[in-house]
């Protein structure tokens, strides 16, 4: 009874103040719903304030991680902090990811089935080129990882020596170690066109002299397409337009067109008809 009174489902009778009567369910439950809605709106308001505060704290934290920031240069102290920042930039990558990896592959990556950061990039259609040290092939785990990258569409080469670790996103951001001899020191992120162009020239130089680890046919025979590419081909074969492909896959129109362009380039197709014919010959659709 006390519970009903508290919920205002049992109220005093007007004609008899000492008496009580039950409120009609439609009225009583509607009032309860309205009060609960008001409480939820208040809680949502508090949640929005908390989210805004969290964003402010995150920005302040990033500023603390950045030892100094001057225009196009960002310095991140500490290996763990640098890794987190690199992960953030990888999520924003749009077209390409180039990398020089001058350490043993097993020291810097996990198996593909354990959530490697490279797999999501390749599945999004990001073009990936990586140059590793030649001695990586001495390790079965490392060579299998490199082969997995190749199967997903990445390009992998190896060379006897590399000068330092270098990452380049979209041809616009170059990431270098703060101290090449001390991997735990942190990283320097450059956005200056002059520095990025020098980094790209350095990468191109080592890429050109590096040797291929796998034959191009390996990719086509073992795993010709990423999941996104396979679905795009299926939709295109069914007559879908770029806009429909983007909507059905939940990706941007730009990404859908980039995947189609990449497929056309791989199959040397000048039109969608030629793309369909070439894909059919390989049994991809």
PDB file of C-alpha atoms in Angstrom:
ATOM      1  CA  UNK A   1       0.000   0.000   0.000  1.00  0.00           C
ATOM      2  CA  UNK A   2       2.819   2.410   0.866  1.00  0.00           C
ATOM      3  CA  UNK A   3       4.449   1.570  -2.426  1.00  0.00           C
ATOM      4  CA  UNK A   4       1.235   2.351  -4.300  1.00  0.00           C
ATOM      5  CA  UNK A   5       0.878   5.654  -2.422  1.00  0.00           C
ATOM      6  CA  UNK A   6       4.474   6.572  -3.270  1.00  0.00           C
ATOM      7  CA  UNK A   7       3.820   5.844  -6.926  1.00  0.00           C
ATOM      8  CA  UNK A   8       0.631   7.906  -6.742  1.00  0.00           C
ATOM      9  CA  UNK A   9      -1.460   4.924  -7.812  1.00  0.00           C
ATOM     10  CA  UNK A  10      -3.430   5.137  -4.562  1.00  0.00           C
ATOM     11  CA  UNK A  11      -4.656   8.643  -3.644  1.00  0.00           C
ATOM     12  CA  UNK A  12      -7.039  10.242  -1.091  1.00  0.00           C
ATOM     13  CA  UNK A  13     -10.695  10.397  -2.054  1.00  0.00           C
ATOM     14  CA  UNK A  14     -11.975  13.955  -2.564  1.00  0.00           C
ATOM     15  CA  UNK A  15     -15.309  13.343  -0.920  1.00  0.00           C
ATOM     16  CA  UNK A  16     -13.685  11.552   2.031  1.00  0.00           C
ATOM     17  CA  UNK A  17     -10.180  12.759   2.978  1.00  0.00           C
ATOM     18  CA  UNK A  18      -9.700   9.687   5.155  1.00  0.00           C
ATOM     19  CA  UNK A  19     -10.591   7.347   2.347  1.00  0.00           C
ATOM     20  CA  UNK A  20      -8.450   6.255  -0.611  1.00  0.00           C
ATOM     21  CA  UNK A  21      -9.093   5.043  -4.123  1.00  0.00           C
ATOM     22  CA  UNK A  22      -7.046   3.514  -6.895  1.00  0.00           C
ATOM     23  CA  UNK A  23      -6.112   5.734  -9.818  1.00  0.00           C
ATOM     24  CA  UNK A  24      -7.234   4.534 -13.240  1.00  0.00           C
ATOM     25  CA  UNK A  25      -4.328   2.540 -14.805  1.00  0.00           C
ATOM     26  CA  UNK A  26      -4.294   4.687 -17.940  1.00  0.00           C
ATOM     27  CA  UNK A  27      -3.842   7.861 -15.904  1.00  0.00           C
ATOM     28  CA  UNK A  28      -1.574   6.418 -13.230  1.00  0.00           C
ATOM     29  CA  UNK A  29       0.781   4.572 -15.565  1.00  0.00           C
ATOM     30  CA  UNK A  30       0.927   7.547 -17.945  1.00  0.00           C
ATOM     31  CA  UNK A  31       2.037   9.723 -15.025  1.00  0.00           C
ATOM     32  CA  UNK A  32       4.631   7.134 -14.018  1.00  0.00           C
ATOM     33  CA  UNK A  33       5.951   6.998 -17.585  1.00  0.00           C
ATOM     34  CA  UNK A  34       6.183  10.783 -17.750  1.00  0.00           C
ATOM     35  CA  UNK A  35       8.074  10.973 -14.459  1.00  0.00           C
ATOM     36  CA  UNK A  36      10.450   8.245 -15.633  1.00  0.00           C
ATOM     37  CA  UNK A  37      10.950  10.073 -18.928  1.00  0.00           C
ATOM     38  CA  UNK A  38      11.855  13.229 -17.020  1.00  0.00           C
ATOM     39  CA  UNK A  39      14.353  11.263 -14.916  1.00  0.00           C
ATOM     40  CA  UNK A  40      15.911   9.674 -18.004  1.00  0.00           C
ATOM     41  CA  UNK A  41      16.227  13.040 -19.745  1.00  0.00           C
ATOM     42  CA  UNK A  42      17.974  14.389 -16.684  1.00  0.00           C
ATOM     43  CA  UNK A  43      20.332  11.410 -16.659  1.00  0.00           C
ATOM     44  CA  UNK A  44      20.990  11.810 -20.390  1.00  0.00           C
ATOM     45  CA  UNK A  45      21.849  15.426 -19.753  1.00  0.00           C
ATOM     46  CA  UNK A  46      24.356  14.360 -17.117  1.00  0.00           C
ATOM     47  CA  UNK A  47      25.775  11.765 -19.515  1.00  0.00           C
ATOM     48  CA  UNK A  48      26.249  14.379 -22.241  1.00  0.00           C
ATOM     49  CA  UNK A  49      28.046  16.619 -19.756  1.00  0.00           C
ATOM     50  CA  UNK A  50      30.244  13.685 -18.747  1.00  0.00           C
ATOM     51  CA  UNK A  51      31.049  12.911 -22.396  1.00  0.00           C
ATOM     52  CA  UNK A  52      31.942  16.549 -23.027  1.00  0.00           C
ATOM     53  CA  UNK A  53      34.168  16.529 -19.956  1.00  0.00           C
ATOM     54  CA  UNK A  54      35.809  13.297 -21.119  1.00  0.00           C
ATOM     55  CA  UNK A  55      36.567  14.872 -24.498  1.00  0.00           C
ATOM     56  CA  UNK A  56      38.167  17.855 -22.771  1.00  0.00           C
ATOM     57  CA  UNK A  57      40.244  15.534 -20.594  1.00  0.00           C
ATOM     58  CA  UNK A  58      41.290  13.522 -23.680  1.00  0.00           C
ATOM     59  CA  UNK A  59      42.431  16.667 -25.452  1.00  0.00           C
ATOM     60  CA  UNK A  60      44.334  17.799 -22.390  1.00  0.00           C
ATOM     61  CA  UNK A  61      45.920  14.363 -22.156  1.00  0.00           C
ATOM     62  CA  UNK A  62      47.035  14.558 -25.793  1.00  0.00           C
ATOM     63  CA  UNK A  63      48.563  17.943 -25.072  1.00  0.00           C
ATOM     64  CA  UNK A  64      50.460  16.466 -22.142  1.00  0.00           C
ATOM     65  CA  UNK A  65      51.738  13.617 -24.328  1.00  0.00           C
ATOM     66  CA  UNK A  66      52.972  16.112 -26.860  1.00  0.00           C
ATOM     67  CA  UNK A  67      56.184  17.482 -25.453  1.00  0.00           C
ATOM     68  CA  UNK A  68      56.198  20.284 -27.952  1.00  0.00           C
ATOM     69  CA  UNK A  69      54.127  21.144 -30.949  1.00  0.00           C
ATOM     70  CA  UNK A  70      55.280  23.652 -33.492  1.00  0.00           C
ATOM     71  CA  UNK A  71      53.167  23.979 -36.614  1.00  0.00           C
ATOM     72  CA  UNK A  72      53.695  20.793 -38.588  1.00  0.00           C
ATOM     73  CA  UNK A  73      55.737  18.956 -35.952  1.00  0.00           C
ATOM     74  CA  UNK A  74      54.368  16.844 -33.106  1.00  0.00           C
ATOM     75  CA  UNK A  75      56.666  15.148 -30.608  1.00  0.00           C
ATOM     76  CA  UNK A  76      55.335  12.209 -28.595  1.00  0.00           C
ATOM     77  CA  UNK A  77      57.406  11.015 -25.633  1.00  0.00           C
ATOM     78  CA  UNK A  78      57.497   7.340 -24.707  1.00  0.00           C
ATOM     79  CA  UNK A  79      56.991   4.213 -26.794  1.00  0.00           C
ATOM     80  CA  UNK A  80      53.531   3.425 -25.423  1.00  0.00           C
ATOM     81  CA  UNK A  81      52.296   6.981 -26.009  1.00  0.00           C
ATOM     82  CA  UNK A  82      53.737   6.967 -29.528  1.00  0.00           C
ATOM     83  CA  UNK A  83      52.022   3.638 -30.291  1.00  0.00           C
ATOM     84  CA  UNK A  84      48.652   4.993 -29.167  1.00  0.00           C
ATOM     85  CA  UNK A  85      49.072   8.090 -31.320  1.00  0.00           C
ATOM     86  CA  UNK A  86      50.045   5.991 -34.333  1.00  0.00           C
ATOM     87  CA  UNK A  87      46.922   3.849 -33.819  1.00  0.00           C
ATOM     88  CA  UNK A  88      44.822   7.030 -33.848  1.00  0.00           C
ATOM     89  CA  UNK A  89      46.384   8.167 -37.121  1.00  0.00           C
ATOM     90  CA  UNK A  90      45.911   4.702 -38.648  1.00  0.00           C
ATOM     91  CA  UNK A  91      42.177   4.921 -37.963  1.00  0.00           C
ATOM     92  CA  UNK A  92      42.067   8.153 -39.971  1.00  0.00           C
ATOM     93  CA  UNK A  93      44.118   6.843 -42.929  1.00  0.00           C
ATOM     94  CA  UNK A  94      42.301   7.305 -46.233  1.00  0.00           C
ATOM     95  CA  UNK A  95      44.398   5.941 -49.093  1.00  0.00           C
ATOM     96  CA  UNK A  96      47.843   4.550 -48.282  1.00  0.00           C
ATOM     97  CA  UNK A  97      50.267   3.333 -45.635  1.00  0.00           C
ATOM     98  CA  UNK A  98      53.993   2.958 -46.381  1.00  0.00           C
ATOM     99  CA  UNK A  99      56.393   1.535 -43.786  1.00  0.00           C
ATOM    100  CA  UNK A 100      60.075   0.786 -43.261  1.00  0.00           C
ATOM    101  CA  UNK A 101      60.395  -1.741 -40.419  1.00  0.00           C
ATOM    102  CA  UNK A 102      64.062  -2.155 -39.402  1.00  0.00           C
ATOM    103  CA  UNK A 103      63.453  -4.637 -36.580  1.00  0.00           C
ATOM    104  CA  UNK A 104      62.512  -8.292 -36.506  1.00  0.00           C
ATOM    105  CA  UNK A 105      58.864  -8.632 -37.435  1.00  0.00           C
ATOM    106  CA  UNK A 106      58.028 -10.749 -34.384  1.00  0.00           C
ATOM    107  CA  UNK A 107      59.081  -7.848 -32.154  1.00  0.00           C
ATOM    108  CA  UNK A 108      56.485  -5.461 -33.485  1.00  0.00           C
ATOM    109  CA  UNK A 109      53.424  -7.383 -34.664  1.00  0.00           C
ATOM    110  CA  UNK A 110      50.960 -10.005 -33.514  1.00  0.00           C
ATOM    111  CA  UNK A 111      49.509 -12.838 -35.607  1.00  0.00           C
ATOM    112  CA  UNK A 112      46.632 -11.798 -37.849  1.00  0.00           C
ATOM    113  CA  UNK A 113      44.176 -13.875 -35.823  1.00  0.00           C
ATOM    114  CA  UNK A 114      45.101 -11.938 -32.684  1.00  0.00           C
ATOM    115  CA  UNK A 115      43.958  -8.595 -34.013  1.00  0.00           C
ATOM    116  CA  UNK A 116      46.864  -7.192 -35.991  1.00  0.00           C
ATOM    117  CA  UNK A 117      46.542  -3.449 -36.690  1.00  0.00           C
ATOM    118  CA  UNK A 118      47.426  -4.079 -40.359  1.00  0.00           C
ATOM    119  CA  UNK A 119      44.387  -6.209 -41.208  1.00  0.00           C
ATOM    120  CA  UNK A 120      41.767  -3.447 -40.694  1.00  0.00           C
ATOM    121  CA  UNK A 121      43.768  -1.100 -42.932  1.00  0.00           C
ATOM    122  CA  UNK A 122      43.846  -3.641 -45.750  1.00  0.00           C
ATOM    123  CA  UNK A 123      40.177  -4.543 -45.319  1.00  0.00           C
ATOM    124  CA  UNK A 124      39.294  -0.846 -45.673  1.00  0.00           C
ATOM    125  CA  UNK A 125      41.044  -0.800 -49.037  1.00  0.00           C
ATOM    126  CA  UNK A 126      44.101   1.103 -47.841  1.00  0.00           C
ATOM    127  CA  UNK A 127      47.091   0.462 -50.117  1.00  0.00           C
ATOM    128  CA  UNK A 128      49.916  -0.905 -48.007  1.00  0.00           C
ATOM    129  CA  UNK A 129      53.609  -1.234 -48.761  1.00  0.00           C
ATOM    130  CA  UNK A 130      56.038  -2.549 -46.174  1.00  0.00           C
ATOM    131  CA  UNK A 131      59.793  -3.125 -46.286  1.00  0.00           C
ATOM    132  CA  UNK A 132      61.223  -5.462 -43.652  1.00  0.00           C
ATOM    133  CA  UNK A 133      64.713  -6.734 -42.898  1.00  0.00           C
ATOM    134  CA  UNK A 134      65.757  -9.743 -44.929  1.00  0.00           C
ATOM    135  CA  UNK A 135      66.506 -11.856 -41.859  1.00  0.00           C
ATOM    136  CA  UNK A 136      62.800 -11.861 -40.974  1.00  0.00           C
ATOM    137  CA  UNK A 137      62.411 -14.789 -43.370  1.00  0.00           C
ATOM    138  CA  UNK A 138      64.421 -16.910 -40.950  1.00  0.00           C
ATOM    139  CA  UNK A 139      61.396 -16.926 -38.631  1.00  0.00           C
ATOM    140  CA  UNK A 140      58.402 -19.036 -39.597  1.00  0.00           C
ATOM    141  CA  UNK A 141      55.968 -16.851 -37.636  1.00  0.00           C
ATOM    142  CA  UNK A 142      57.286 -13.660 -39.186  1.00  0.00           C
ATOM    143  CA  UNK A 143      57.226 -15.018 -42.734  1.00  0.00           C
ATOM    144  CA  UNK A 144      53.665 -16.303 -42.255  1.00  0.00           C
ATOM    145  CA  UNK A 145      52.600 -12.884 -41.032  1.00  0.00           C
ATOM    146  CA  UNK A 146      54.162 -11.227 -44.070  1.00  0.00           C
ATOM    147  CA  UNK A 147      52.416 -13.752 -46.298  1.00  0.00           C
ATOM    148  CA  UNK A 148      49.095 -12.898 -44.603  1.00  0.00           C
ATOM    149  CA  UNK A 149      49.624  -9.228 -45.449  1.00  0.00           C
ATOM    150  CA  UNK A 150      50.375 -10.215 -49.039  1.00  0.00           C
ATOM    151  CA  UNK A 151      47.247 -12.359 -49.279  1.00  0.00           C
ATOM    152  CA  UNK A 152      45.099  -9.457 -48.082  1.00  0.00           C
ATOM    153  CA  UNK A 153      46.450  -7.260 -50.863  1.00  0.00           C
ATOM    154  CA  UNK A 154      49.441  -5.610 -49.209  1.00  0.00           C
ATOM    155  CA  UNK A 155      52.821  -5.392 -50.905  1.00  0.00           C
ATOM    156  CA  UNK A 156      55.765  -6.766 -48.940  1.00  0.00           C
ATOM    157  CA  UNK A 157      59.483  -6.537 -49.683  1.00  0.00           C
ATOM    158  CA  UNK A 158      62.703  -7.141 -47.781  1.00  0.00           C
ATOM    159  CA  UNK A 159      66.205  -5.687 -47.783  1.00  0.00           C
ATOM    160  CA  UNK A 160      69.391  -6.479 -45.845  1.00  0.00           C
ATOM    161  CA  UNK A 161      69.511  -3.099 -44.063  1.00  0.00           C
ATOM    162  CA  UNK A 162      67.199  -0.214 -43.193  1.00  0.00           C
ATOM    163  CA  UNK A 163      68.143   3.179 -41.721  1.00  0.00           C
ATOM    164  CA  UNK A 164      65.299   3.618 -39.224  1.00  0.00           C
ATOM    165  CA  UNK A 165      61.620   2.982 -38.616  1.00  0.00           C
ATOM    166  CA  UNK A 166      59.497   5.160 -40.897  1.00  0.00           C
ATOM    167  CA  UNK A 167      55.718   5.274 -41.347  1.00  0.00           C
ATOM    168  CA  UNK A 168      53.919   7.370 -43.963  1.00  0.00           C
ATOM    169  CA  UNK A 169      50.125   7.813 -44.007  1.00  0.00           C
ATOM    170  CA  UNK A 170      48.343   9.054 -47.155  1.00  0.00           C
ATOM    171  CA  UNK A 171      51.576  10.620 -48.414  1.00  0.00           C
ATOM    172  CA  UNK A 172      50.878  13.492 -46.003  1.00  0.00           C
ATOM    173  CA  UNK A 173      52.128  12.380 -42.563  1.00  0.00           C
ATOM    174  CA  UNK A 174      55.589  10.972 -41.823  1.00  0.00           C
ATOM    175  CA  UNK A 175      56.370   9.371 -38.473  1.00  0.00           C
ATOM    176  CA  UNK A 176      59.953   8.850 -37.392  1.00  0.00           C
ATOM    177  CA  UNK A 177      61.575   7.762 -34.110  1.00  0.00           C
ATOM    178  CA  UNK A 178      62.677  10.489 -31.746  1.00  0.00           C
ATOM    179  CA  UNK A 179      65.930   8.552 -31.342  1.00  0.00           C
ATOM    180  CA  UNK A 180      66.612   5.759 -33.904  1.00  0.00           C
ATOM    181  CA  UNK A 181      68.910   4.046 -31.389  1.00  0.00           C
ATOM    182  CA  UNK A 182      66.336   4.123 -28.587  1.00  0.00           C
ATOM    183  CA  UNK A 183      62.926   2.731 -29.562  1.00  0.00           C
ATOM    184  CA  UNK A 184      61.431   3.669 -26.181  1.00  0.00           C
ATOM    185  CA  UNK A 185      62.178   7.392 -26.578  1.00  0.00           C
ATOM    186  CA  UNK A 186      59.061   8.159 -28.590  1.00  0.00           C
ATOM    187  CA  UNK A 187      58.225   9.471 -32.039  1.00  0.00           C
ATOM    188  CA  UNK A 188      58.152  12.650 -34.089  1.00  0.00           C
ATOM    189  CA  UNK A 189      55.190  13.259 -36.403  1.00  0.00           C
ATOM    190  CA  UNK A 190      55.844  15.510 -39.397  1.00  0.00           C
ATOM    191  CA  UNK A 191      53.226  17.121 -41.610  1.00  0.00           C
ATOM    192  CA  UNK A 192      55.469  19.632 -43.355  1.00  0.00           C
ATOM    193  CA  UNK A 193      55.393  18.931 -47.124  1.00  0.00           C
ATOM    194  CA  UNK A 194      59.176  19.362 -47.309  1.00  0.00           C
ATOM    195  CA  UNK A 195      59.895  16.785 -44.594  1.00  0.00           C
ATOM    196  CA  UNK A 196      57.204  14.388 -45.856  1.00  0.00           C
ATOM    197  CA  UNK A 197      58.640  14.567 -49.389  1.00  0.00           C
ATOM    198  CA  UNK A 198      62.091  13.694 -48.048  1.00  0.00           C
ATOM    199  CA  UNK A 199      60.569  10.772 -46.128  1.00  0.00           C
ATOM    200  CA  UNK A 200      58.774   9.565 -49.273  1.00  0.00           C
ATOM    201  CA  UNK A 201      62.001   9.781 -51.260  1.00  0.00           C
ATOM    202  CA  UNK A 202      63.774   7.733 -48.584  1.00  0.00           C
ATOM    203  CA  UNK A 203      61.023   5.121 -48.639  1.00  0.00           C
ATOM    204  CA  UNK A 204      60.998   4.977 -52.457  1.00  0.00           C
ATOM    205  CA  UNK A 205      64.766   4.478 -52.486  1.00  0.00           C
ATOM    206  CA  UNK A 206      64.629   1.441 -50.208  1.00  0.00           C
ATOM    207  CA  UNK A 207      61.466   0.120 -51.817  1.00  0.00           C
ATOM    208  CA  UNK A 208      63.121   0.145 -55.245  1.00  0.00           C
ATOM    209  CA  UNK A 209      66.178  -1.789 -54.068  1.00  0.00           C
ATOM    210  CA  UNK A 210      64.250  -4.252 -51.867  1.00  0.00           C
ATOM    211  CA  UNK A 211      63.358  -7.706 -53.159  1.00  0.00           C
ATOM    212  CA  UNK A 212      59.865  -9.157 -53.470  1.00  0.00           C
ATOM    213  CA  UNK A 213      59.068 -11.772 -50.834  1.00  0.00           C
ATOM    214  CA  UNK A 214      56.200 -13.367 -52.738  1.00  0.00           C
ATOM    215  CA  UNK A 215      55.119 -13.794 -56.312  1.00  0.00           C
ATOM    216  CA  UNK A 216      52.071 -11.801 -57.461  1.00  0.00           C
ATOM    217  CA  UNK A 217      50.306 -15.074 -58.320  1.00  0.00           C
ATOM    218  CA  UNK A 218      50.415 -16.075 -54.659  1.00  0.00           C
ATOM    219  CA  UNK A 219      47.865 -13.421 -53.856  1.00  0.00           C
ATOM    220  CA  UNK A 220      45.462 -14.390 -56.642  1.00  0.00           C
ATOM    221  CA  UNK A 221      45.598 -18.146 -56.007  1.00  0.00           C
ATOM    222  CA  UNK A 222      45.428 -18.178 -52.211  1.00  0.00           C
ATOM    223  CA  UNK A 223      43.318 -15.189 -51.236  1.00  0.00           C
ATOM    224  CA  UNK A 224      42.440 -12.966 -54.194  1.00  0.00           C
ATOM    225  CA  UNK A 225      40.156 -10.517 -52.437  1.00  0.00           C
ATOM    226  CA  UNK A 226      39.539  -8.838 -49.130  1.00  0.00           C
ATOM    227  CA  UNK A 227      35.980  -9.221 -47.751  1.00  0.00           C
ATOM    228  CA  UNK A 228      35.105  -5.693 -48.850  1.00  0.00           C
ATOM    229  CA  UNK A 229      36.490  -6.253 -52.361  1.00  0.00           C
ATOM    230  CA  UNK A 230      34.586  -9.512 -52.765  1.00  0.00           C
ATOM    231  CA  UNK A 231      31.319  -7.887 -51.709  1.00  0.00           C
ATOM    232  CA  UNK A 232      31.918  -4.864 -53.959  1.00  0.00           C
ATOM    233  CA  UNK A 233      32.506  -7.177 -56.932  1.00  0.00           C
ATOM    234  CA  UNK A 234      29.349  -9.140 -56.131  1.00  0.00           C
ATOM    235  CA  UNK A 235      27.284  -5.968 -55.988  1.00  0.00           C
ATOM    236  CA  UNK A 236      28.831  -4.540 -59.163  1.00  0.00           C
ATOM    237  CA  UNK A 237      28.158  -7.810 -60.964  1.00  0.00           C
ATOM    238  CA  UNK A 238      24.524  -7.433 -59.935  1.00  0.00           C
ATOM    239  CA  UNK A 239      24.378  -4.000 -61.530  1.00  0.00           C
ATOM    240  CA  UNK A 240      24.713  -1.867 -58.411  1.00  0.00           C
ATOM    241  CA  UNK A 241      25.989   1.693 -58.763  1.00  0.00           C
ATOM    242  CA  UNK A 242      28.704   3.205 -56.558  1.00  0.00           C
ATOM    243  CA  UNK A 243      26.098   4.938 -54.415  1.00  0.00           C
ATOM    244  CA  UNK A 244      24.240   1.667 -53.815  1.00  0.00           C
ATOM    245  CA  UNK A 245      27.476  -0.186 -53.013  1.00  0.00           C
ATOM    246  CA  UNK A 246      28.423   2.465 -50.456  1.00  0.00           C
ATOM    247  CA  UNK A 247      24.981   2.396 -48.839  1.00  0.00           C
ATOM    248  CA  UNK A 248      24.705  -1.399 -48.685  1.00  0.00           C
ATOM    249  CA  UNK A 249      28.200  -1.854 -47.242  1.00  0.00           C
ATOM    250  CA  UNK A 250      27.943   1.075 -44.858  1.00  0.00           C
ATOM    251  CA  UNK A 251      31.026   2.798 -46.304  1.00  0.00           C
ATOM    252  CA  UNK A 252      31.577   6.199 -47.835  1.00  0.00           C
ATOM    253  CA  UNK A 253      31.044   6.778 -51.542  1.00  0.00           C
ATOM    254  CA  UNK A 254      34.708   7.725 -51.821  1.00  0.00           C
ATOM    255  CA  UNK A 255      35.785   4.406 -50.273  1.00  0.00           C
ATOM    256  CA  UNK A 256      33.497   2.423 -52.577  1.00  0.00           C
ATOM    257  CA  UNK A 257      34.930   4.172 -55.639  1.00  0.00           C
ATOM    258  CA  UNK A 258      38.488   3.653 -54.393  1.00  0.00           C
ATOM    259  CA  UNK A 259      37.923  -0.088 -53.956  1.00  0.00           C
ATOM    260  CA  UNK A 260      36.475  -0.296 -57.468  1.00  0.00           C
ATOM    261  CA  UNK A 261      39.438   1.648 -58.856  1.00  0.00           C
ATOM    262  CA  UNK A 262      41.900  -0.632 -57.045  1.00  0.00           C
ATOM    263  CA  UNK A 263      40.189  -3.719 -58.463  1.00  0.00           C
ATOM    264  CA  UNK A 264      40.240  -2.249 -61.965  1.00  0.00           C
ATOM    265  CA  UNK A 265      43.946  -1.498 -61.595  1.00  0.00           C
ATOM    266  CA  UNK A 266      44.739  -5.013 -60.335  1.00  0.00           C
ATOM    267  CA  UNK A 267      42.849  -6.627 -63.194  1.00  0.00           C
ATOM    268  CA  UNK A 268      43.968  -4.084 -65.789  1.00  0.00           C
ATOM    269  CA  UNK A 269      40.342  -3.287 -66.600  1.00  0.00           C
ATOM    270  CA  UNK A 270      39.466  -0.065 -68.394  1.00  0.00           C
ATOM    271  CA  UNK A 271      35.718  -0.315 -67.766  1.00  0.00           C
ATOM    272  CA  UNK A 272      33.256  -2.007 -65.445  1.00  0.00           C
ATOM    273  CA  UNK A 273      32.430  -4.497 -68.164  1.00  0.00           C
ATOM    274  CA  UNK A 274      36.095  -5.466 -68.482  1.00  0.00           C
ATOM    275  CA  UNK A 275      36.327  -5.642 -64.688  1.00  0.00           C
ATOM    276  CA  UNK A 276      33.416  -8.082 -64.587  1.00  0.00           C
ATOM    277  CA  UNK A 277      34.875 -10.226 -67.364  1.00  0.00           C
ATOM    278  CA  UNK A 278      38.324 -10.360 -65.735  1.00  0.00           C
ATOM    279  CA  UNK A 279      36.868 -11.172 -62.333  1.00  0.00           C
ATOM    280  CA  UNK A 280      34.698 -13.926 -63.814  1.00  0.00           C
ATOM    281  CA  UNK A 281      37.719 -15.506 -65.516  1.00  0.00           C
ATOM    282  CA  UNK A 282      39.399 -15.799 -62.126  1.00  0.00           C
ATOM    283  CA  UNK A 283      36.301 -17.192 -60.492  1.00  0.00           C
ATOM    284  CA  UNK A 284      35.908 -14.180 -58.206  1.00  0.00           C
ATOM    285  CA  UNK A 285      32.234 -13.669 -59.059  1.00  0.00           C
TER     286      UNK A 285
END
